[in-house]
Amino acid sequence: MAQYETIQHDVLVIGAGGAGLRGAIEAAGRGVSVGVISKSLLGKAHTVMAEGGVAAALSNVDDRDNWKVHFADTMRGGQYVNNWRMAELHAKEAPDRVRELEAWGAVFDRTPDGRILQRNFGGHRYARLAHVGDRTGLEMIRTLQDHATFERMSFYTEFTIVSLLKEGNRVVGAIGYQREKGLFFVFQAKAVVLATGGLGRAYKITSNSWEGTGDGFALALDAGAELRDVEFVQFHPTGMIWPPSVAGLLVTEGVRGEGGVLRNRLGRRFMFDDIPALYKNQTADTEEEGWRYTVGDKNARRPPELVTRDHVARCIMREVREGRGSPHGGVFLDIAWIKEKIPNAEKHIRAKLPSMYDQFLKLADLDITKEPMEVGPTTHYSMGGVRVDGDSQMSSLPGLFAAGECAAGLHGANRLGGNSLSDLLVFGKRAGEYAARFALETSLGRVSESAVNENIRQALAPFENGAKGRGESPYQLQAELQEMMQELVGIVRTENEMVRALDGIQKLKERSRSLHVEGNRMYNVGWHTAVDVGNLLTVSEAICRAALERRESRGAHYRIDYPDKSESLAKVNTTLHKGEDGAISVRLEPIKEMPAELKQIIEEMK
Amino acid sequence: MTATATFSIWRGDLQGGKLVDYQTEIVQGMVVLDAVRRIQADQANDMAVRWNCKAGKCGSCATEINGKPRLMCMTRLSDLSTTQPIRVEPMRTFPHIRDLVTDVSWNFAKKRTVRKFNPRKPDAADGTWRMAQIDVDRVQEFRKCIECFLCQDVCHVLRNHQLFDEYIGPRLLVYDAALVMHPLDSDQRLADLRHAHGIGYCNITKCCTNVCPEEIKITDNAIIPLKERVVDLYFDPLTRLFGGAR
């Protein structure tokens, strides 16, 4: 009989990044007992890596901005396969969620008249991103963390959940282990909120930390909930590429928002060479007009560096492929050039992009106020995730909610920069609210002893393989998977490569049955990696299967065998489900008709 | 051309431990965390290491490298001598868990003794405030803190004198400063600073400032101004004469 401790809560929040903390604060405020599972220490979640800002139509800098423009921008950026209800709620509620942070102690940069300052960002028509230099995510997570400390909730830090627990169709809790001693805990809960973030670790070059192993995606899928749109993986156009040890580290879009330009080896601003049809009307014709936009001229249109991330990433790939790349296989991102335009440019760059300045100086011996950076695409964000109801964030399983990156819908085929931080505030709050309501109307479910024992047995299997002295290294398996996904299911996709990837995943899955770890259960990172690899294999398969079904190119999903958009696929989402036999199936599901007033907004903003 | 370096890494738990030497290949631009993770993947699968962002933004990978408290992710091998083994040890001020990982929960528990942010009434009818950039600059310096706890690790009041009950440490004095100097905060925090948080224990050796990876001027900009405020309130001779605060 396996040993474990049982803990009960009304609402269990899995994940302590922005979405999890915001959800937990909301639920606790509604008087229910809340437990928060944090895979790392508190305040270390990937939210701290968010740099550029949080998008909200506060209209502090440009009074032409309002929720309708933000809504239209989000839908255009997502190429209209977004959940329009979520895009509507997000645009309407983001300003209140940002102002609320200020009431909780966040200190955003200010306008000359003392209000929250906003900056330009890709795909946002007006200056919309509230920010703190280039460390907005840190400010947000610290504010939420400090605020949450005073709410009635229990934190379980350095815990990892290995499975959700069900009674019939309803989710009634979760089982996981505590990192420090390796002991197992069963959490019984009336409602469970997944807020586990992304899956970037499925790829070799990624901006994500070790935690981003798609846990929420895999937990939901394994429990029988549906995923949606997981073919849409965002490759951020500007990651560091040199030196090799920092490859993938994020370079904020804020660099371009502050006037940074992209050039190829020949010094050409190649983004002017290919401006997507959806953005023709909104993009500057000349470099001079682009600069005027950067400094706030309301009659100017945005420079082409500030179109959506999917497009910028592909243009960079094109330059590299056609031999016009930088020495280490990227392109140049230049912010130093603004010294031609403004006095005190060095000081300005250091004030607005302090952590980028430090990052390059300390890790690459490069002073960004003097020289251009070398950048290239890096796996950054999953637009897809757990399929949820737009209002309540409940998944297809009763009692299971999801918010933030691990939930699908808001971003469609491509996310706009800054919309992830507003996403986690708006929908973190909503998930917490509806989970609390659900919990108040229900009682604790029954946890199956045999399911618990089976989960523990599976989680510990790598130790038995270890005791036999033979088996696969979890580190090795993970590295092979990452190489393969990078190579075969990356920015440019095609059917035969993805079929090869599926075949490769199948082989890795078989090998993963003999994963082996040494040592004991105390803070054993090899064991943790073995658990994470299982999730990565599941989400990698899901990405491949959905990507094969979307036989077109849209947003972040680009296929050379179907390079154009398809009119019929413009009207569908991919929905994924795992059957009893463990097979993941994909179906194309029509998008619900948009109400007339939202259609009208999109028309007006074209 | 490949080069190798030797790393002496602390392995063990509460029962005891020792430095174990590992050799690994090094490449250009590598930081200590890269080397430690490579050793973990190739030679020491079960080694306990804590890290997250690998970009100096989360503060998880705080250790002592050649005896100096540093972030592994921001310590480049090119800045260290590789002719001798590079020593990597856990932070010694906190209870050890295993290998390079320590129990830093004291910091989180102690933080709860700092009272919650308490803003003044909103300035505008729509519930928002007005603050000048020049007034928030000062607080933003403190809010850069990534909670790596290297300053707590190096502080002799905690490390040598073990005054964990009496003293809150540099990290949390910076947190106090961010609240005291927050343009909107309306709470009275000086009594806590003097008594519960033990600000008097700091004798401004500036060790904390020297190890801060965010380059926060902890002593000069946070602790000394707070000490001045405490002194003004409690030890001003004229105020005392007329029966002021205790």
PDB file of N, CA and C in Angstrom, chain A residues 497-530:
ATOM      1  N   GLU A 497       7.380  15.652 -42.570  1.00  0.00           N
ATOM      2  CA  GLU A 497       8.231  15.831 -41.387  1.00  0.00           C
ATOM      3  C   GLU A 497       7.441  15.592 -40.095  1.00  0.00           C
ATOM      4  N   MET A 498       6.199  16.054 -40.099  1.00  0.00           N
ATOM      5  CA  MET A 498       5.407  15.867 -38.875  1.00  0.00           C
ATOM      6  C   MET A 498       5.016  14.403 -38.667  1.00  0.00           C
ATOM      7  N   VAL A 499       4.828  13.699 -39.768  1.00  0.00           N
ATOM      8  CA  VAL A 499       4.565  12.261 -39.645  1.00  0.00           C
ATOM      9  C   VAL A 499       5.800  11.566 -39.061  1.00  0.00           C
ATOM     10  N   ARG A 500       6.968  12.010 -39.534  1.00  0.00           N
ATOM     11  CA  ARG A 500       8.207  11.462 -38.957  1.00  0.00           C
ATOM     12  C   ARG A 500       8.313  11.762 -37.463  1.00  0.00           C
ATOM     13  N   ALA A 501       7.904  12.999 -37.102  1.00  0.00           N
ATOM     14  CA  ALA A 501       7.965  13.374 -35.693  1.00  0.00           C
ATOM     15  C   ALA A 501       7.040  12.482 -34.857  1.00  0.00           C
ATOM     16  N   LEU A 502       5.835  12.221 -35.374  1.00  0.00           N
ATOM     17  CA  LEU A 502       4.897  11.362 -34.643  1.00  0.00           C
ATOM     18  C   LEU A 502       5.478   9.968 -34.416  1.00  0.00           C
ATOM     19  N   ASP A 503       6.122   9.486 -35.467  1.00  0.00           N
ATOM     20  CA  ASP A 503       6.754   8.180 -35.378  1.00  0.00           C
ATOM     21  C   ASP A 503       7.865   8.210 -34.320  1.00  0.00           C
ATOM     22  N   GLY A 504       8.648   9.294 -34.353  1.00  0.00           N
ATOM     23  CA  GLY A 504       9.721   9.456 -33.369  1.00  0.00           C
ATOM     24  C   GLY A 504       9.186   9.534 -31.949  1.00  0.00           C
ATOM     25  N   ILE A 505       8.076  10.251 -31.782  1.00  0.00           N
ATOM     26  CA  ILE A 505       7.480  10.384 -30.447  1.00  0.00           C
ATOM     27  C   ILE A 505       7.034   9.014 -29.943  1.00  0.00           C
ATOM     28  N   GLN A 506       6.457   8.225 -30.871  1.00  0.00           N
ATOM     29  CA  GLN A 506       6.015   6.879 -30.494  1.00  0.00           C
ATOM     30  C   GLN A 506       7.193   6.053 -29.961  1.00  0.00           C
ATOM     31  N   LYS A 507       8.314   6.156 -30.655  1.00  0.00           N
ATOM     32  CA  LYS A 507       9.499   5.392 -30.227  1.00  0.00           C
ATOM     33  C   LYS A 507      10.015   5.881 -28.879  1.00  0.00           C
ATOM     34  N   LEU A 508      10.023   7.225 -28.723  1.00  0.00           N
ATOM     35  CA  LEU A 508      10.478   7.772 -27.442  1.00  0.00           C
ATOM     36  C   LEU A 508       9.550   7.340 -26.308  1.00  0.00           C
ATOM     37  N   LYS A 509       8.247   7.276 -26.627  1.00  0.00           N
ATOM     38  CA  LYS A 509       7.280   6.843 -25.613  1.00  0.00           C
ATOM     39  C   LYS A 509       7.598   5.433 -25.136  1.00  0.00           C
ATOM     40  N   GLU A 510       7.884   4.571 -26.112  1.00  0.00           N
ATOM     41  CA  GLU A 510       8.222   3.196 -25.721  1.00  0.00           C
ATOM     42  C   GLU A 510       9.481   3.170 -24.860  1.00  0.00           C
ATOM     43  N   ARG A 511      10.462   3.957 -25.283  1.00  0.00           N
ATOM     44  CA  ARG A 511      11.694   3.994 -24.481  1.00  0.00           C
ATOM     45  C   ARG A 511      11.438   4.587 -23.088  1.00  0.00           C
ATOM     46  N   SER A 512      10.456   5.509 -23.016  1.00  0.00           N
ATOM     47  CA  SER A 512      10.210   6.181 -21.731  1.00  0.00           C
ATOM     48  C   SER A 512       9.686   5.208 -20.668  1.00  0.00           C
ATOM     49  N   ARG A 513       9.222   4.029 -21.100  1.00  0.00           N
ATOM     50  CA  ARG A 513       8.769   3.039 -20.107  1.00  0.00           C
ATOM     51  C   ARG A 513       9.938   2.498 -19.300  1.00  0.00           C
ATOM     52  N   SER A 514      11.131   2.619 -19.866  1.00  0.00           N
ATOM     53  CA  SER A 514      12.274   2.121 -19.092  1.00  0.00           C
ATOM     54  C   SER A 514      13.166   3.262 -18.590  1.00  0.00           C
ATOM     55  N   LEU A 515      12.556   4.434 -18.388  1.00  0.00           N
ATOM     56  CA  LEU A 515      13.325   5.534 -17.794  1.00  0.00           C
ATOM     57  C   LEU A 515      13.880   5.082 -16.461  1.00  0.00           C
ATOM     58  N   HIS A 516      15.104   5.525 -16.176  1.00  0.00           N
ATOM     59  CA  HIS A 516      15.665   5.051 -14.930  1.00  0.00           C
ATOM     60  C   HIS A 516      16.323   6.200 -14.166  1.00  0.00           C
ATOM     61  N   VAL A 517      16.077   6.221 -12.859  1.00  0.00           N
ATOM     62  CA  VAL A 517      16.729   7.245 -12.029  1.00  0.00           C
ATOM     63  C   VAL A 517      17.477   6.591 -10.878  1.00  0.00           C
ATOM     64  N   GLU A 518      18.551   7.286 -10.484  1.00  0.00           N
ATOM     65  CA  GLU A 518      19.365   6.795  -9.375  1.00  0.00           C
ATOM     66  C   GLU A 518      19.015   7.541  -8.104  1.00  0.00           C
ATOM     67  N   GLY A 519      19.528   7.038  -7.011  1.00  0.00           N
ATOM     68  CA  GLY A 519      19.429   7.770  -5.750  1.00  0.00           C
ATOM     69  C   GLY A 519      18.071   7.624  -5.087  1.00  0.00           C
ATOM     70  N   ASN A 520      17.835   8.506  -4.115  1.00  0.00           N
ATOM     71  CA  ASN A 520      16.572   8.422  -3.380  1.00  0.00           C
ATOM     72  C   ASN A 520      15.610   9.526  -3.818  1.00  0.00           C
ATOM     73  N   ARG A 521      14.478   9.632  -3.097  1.00  0.00           N
ATOM     74  CA  ARG A 521      13.427  10.534  -3.553  1.00  0.00           C
ATOM     75  C   ARG A 521      13.620  11.972  -3.099  1.00  0.00           C
ATOM     76  N   MET A 522      14.654  12.238  -2.288  1.00  0.00           N
ATOM     77  CA  MET A 522      14.858  13.603  -1.789  1.00  0.00           C
ATOM     78  C   MET A 522      15.390  14.511  -2.883  1.00  0.00           C
ATOM     79  N   TYR A 523      14.632  15.521  -3.199  1.00  0.00           N
ATOM     80  CA  TYR A 523      15.020  16.542  -4.178  1.00  0.00           C
ATOM     81  C   TYR A 523      15.851  15.948  -5.314  1.00  0.00           C
ATOM     82  N   ASN A 524      15.286  14.954  -5.946  1.00  0.00           N
ATOM     83  CA  ASN A 524      16.004  14.226  -6.990  1.00  0.00           C
ATOM     84  C   ASN A 524      15.583  14.733  -8.363  1.00  0.00           C
ATOM     85  N   VAL A 525      16.416  15.589  -8.939  1.00  0.00           N
ATOM     86  CA  VAL A 525      16.041  16.259 -10.182  1.00  0.00           C
ATOM     87  C   VAL A 525      15.914  15.265 -11.343  1.00  0.00           C
ATOM     88  N   GLY A 526      16.679  14.186 -11.295  1.00  0.00           N
ATOM     89  CA  GLY A 526      16.547  13.165 -12.327  1.00  0.00           C
ATOM     90  C   GLY A 526      15.142  12.585 -12.346  1.00  0.00           C
ATOM     91  N   TRP A 527      14.621  12.341 -11.157  1.00  0.00           N
ATOM     92  CA  TRP A 527      13.249  11.822 -11.046  1.00  0.00           C
ATOM     93  C   TRP A 527      12.242  12.861 -11.564  1.00  0.00           C
ATOM     94  N   HIS A 528      12.423  14.118 -11.165  1.00  0.00           N
ATOM     95  CA  HIS A 528      11.496  15.162 -11.617  1.00  0.00           C
ATOM     96  C   HIS A 528      11.493  15.248 -13.135  1.00  0.00           C
ATOM     97  N   THR A 529      12.693  15.120 -13.719  1.00  0.00           N
ATOM     98  CA  THR A 529      12.800  15.171 -15.179  1.00  0.00           C
ATOM     99  C   THR A 529      12.063  13.994 -15.814  1.00  0.00           C
ATOM    100  N   ALA A 530      12.147  12.845 -15.173  1.00  0.00           N
ATOM    101  CA  ALA A 530      11.445  11.663 -15.698  1.00  0.00           C
ATOM    102  C   ALA A 530       9.932  11.903 -15.727  1.00  0.00           C
TER     103      ALA A 530
END
